[in-house]
């Protein structure tokens, strides 16, 4: 499984990059979090507020091992702005996958 946390402004680029390499099955969540930058300070009507949970998107894709590297490279190009808070990519093993509709398991279910 590939999990990619990235800035919401990069959604169109990330989706386009996945379509370009024929990845059509994905899940995208709206999430909040922070990394080393620990959020930022906002001013509203003269009041200073620390915002330490920033809005991000998380994409999840389950693919056979052979497809991981091209997806990671595409995600890096599409999600990168060069600024702090661009996100992270996590690679996780998946023990099994089962298609609910047919009961297929493993690569056939992906």
Short mmCIF file of C-alpha atoms in Angstrom, two decimals:
data_model
loop_
_atom_site.label_atom_id
_atom_site.label_comp_id
_atom_site.label_asym_id
_atom_site.label_seq_id
_atom_site.Cartn_x
_atom_site.Cartn_y
_atom_site.Cartn_z
CA UNK A 1 0.00 0.00 0.00
CA UNK A 2 1.18 3.47 -0.83
CA UNK A 3 0.00 6.29 1.41
CA UNK A 4 0.81 9.82 0.33
CA UNK A 5 0.04 12.87 2.47
CA UNK A 6 0.21 16.07 0.43
CA UNK A 7 -1.06 19.65 0.13
CA UNK A 8 -4.63 19.97 -1.10
CA UNK A 9 -3.60 22.45 -3.77
CA UNK A 10 -1.74 19.61 -5.53
CA UNK A 11 -4.82 17.36 -5.86
CA UNK A 12 -5.40 17.98 -9.57
CA UNK A 13 -1.72 17.33 -10.36
CA UNK A 14 -1.66 14.14 -8.27
CA UNK A 15 -4.85 12.79 -9.86
CA UNK A 16 -3.56 13.61 -13.35
CA UNK A 17 -0.22 11.92 -12.62
CA UNK A 18 -2.02 8.76 -11.50
CA UNK A 19 -4.27 8.77 -14.59
CA UNK A 20 -1.18 9.20 -16.80
CA UNK A 21 0.24 5.90 -15.49
CA UNK A 22 -3.15 4.11 -15.63
CA UNK A 23 -3.86 4.12 -11.89
CA UNK A 24 -7.61 4.50 -11.51
CA UNK A 25 -8.32 2.91 -8.13
CA UNK A 26 -7.44 5.16 -5.22
CA UNK A 27 -8.89 6.57 -2.03
CA UNK A 28 -8.37 10.21 -1.06
CA UNK A 29 -9.12 11.50 2.44
CA UNK A 30 -9.15 14.96 3.94
CA UNK A 31 -6.82 14.86 6.94
CA UNK A 32 -5.12 17.27 9.34
CA UNK A 33 -1.66 17.15 10.81
CA UNK A 34 1.72 18.76 11.12
CA UNK A 35 5.34 17.85 10.74
CA UNK A 36 8.47 19.66 11.80
CA UNK A 37 6.98 23.08 11.04
CA UNK A 38 4.51 22.55 13.93
CA UNK A 39 1.81 24.64 12.24
CA UNK A 40 1.77 28.40 11.80
CA UNK A 41 0.45 31.63 13.33
CA UNK A 42 -2.67 33.28 11.89
CA UNK A 43 -4.09 36.70 12.67
CA UNK A 44 -7.83 37.29 12.74
CA UNK A 45 -9.35 40.59 13.86
CA UNK A 46 -6.21 41.50 15.74
CA UNK A 47 -5.96 38.19 17.58
CA UNK A 48 -3.02 35.87 17.10
CA UNK A 49 -3.90 32.18 16.86
CA UNK A 50 -1.55 29.23 16.54
CA UNK A 51 -2.82 26.71 14.01
CA UNK A 52 -0.94 23.47 14.62
CA UNK A 53 -3.09 21.07 12.61
CA UNK A 54 -2.88 21.93 8.93
CA UNK A 55 -5.31 20.58 6.31
CA UNK A 56 -3.80 17.97 4.00
CA UNK A 57 -5.00 15.19 1.73
CA UNK A 58 -4.05 11.52 2.01
CA UNK A 59 -4.09 9.24 -0.97
CA UNK A 60 -4.04 5.46 -0.58
CA UNK A 61 -3.32 3.02 -3.39
CA UNK A 62 -2.86 -0.74 -3.16
CA UNK A 63 -0.75 -2.15 -6.00
CA UNK A 64 1.42 -5.18 -6.66
CA UNK A 65 5.05 -4.68 -5.62
CA UNK A 66 6.14 -4.36 -9.25
CA UNK A 67 4.19 -1.09 -9.65
CA UNK A 68 5.42 0.73 -6.57
CA UNK A 69 8.43 2.63 -7.91
CA UNK A 70 6.72 4.25 -10.91
CA UNK A 71 3.86 5.38 -8.67
CA UNK A 72 6.25 6.80 -6.06
CA UNK A 73 8.18 8.71 -8.74
CA UNK A 74 4.95 10.10 -10.21
CA UNK A 75 3.69 11.15 -6.77
CA UNK A 76 6.98 12.87 -5.96
CA UNK A 77 6.82 14.92 -9.15
CA UNK A 78 3.12 15.77 -8.82
CA UNK A 79 3.00 16.61 -5.09
CA UNK A 80 6.31 18.49 -4.74
CA UNK A 81 6.21 22.29 -4.47
CA UNK A 82 9.63 22.65 -2.87
CA UNK A 83 8.15 24.26 0.23
CA UNK A 84 7.99 23.02 3.80
CA UNK A 85 4.97 20.81 4.36
CA UNK A 86 4.93 19.11 0.94
CA UNK A 87 4.08 15.84 2.67
CA UNK A 88 5.28 12.27 3.00
CA UNK A 89 4.96 8.96 1.17
CA UNK A 90 4.64 5.76 3.20
CA UNK A 91 5.07 2.25 1.77
CA UNK A 92 3.31 -0.50 3.71
CA UNK A 93 3.01 -4.25 3.13
CA UNK A 94 -0.52 -5.58 2.68
CA UNK A 95 -1.06 -9.13 3.93
CA UNK A 96 -4.02 -9.84 1.66
CA UNK A 97 -6.82 -8.17 -0.22
CA UNK A 98 -10.29 -9.52 -0.92
CA UNK A 99 -12.77 -8.14 -3.45
CA UNK A 100 -16.11 -8.04 -1.63
CA UNK A 101 -18.24 -8.52 -4.76
CA UNK A 102 -16.54 -11.71 -6.04
CA UNK A 103 -14.46 -13.04 -3.16
CA UNK A 104 -11.28 -12.90 -5.28
CA UNK A 105 -8.07 -12.66 -3.26
CA UNK A 106 -4.55 -11.36 -3.76
CA UNK A 107 -3.40 -9.63 -6.96
CA UNK A 108 -6.63 -10.61 -8.74
CA UNK A 109 -8.58 -8.52 -6.23
CA UNK A 110 -6.47 -5.42 -6.77
#
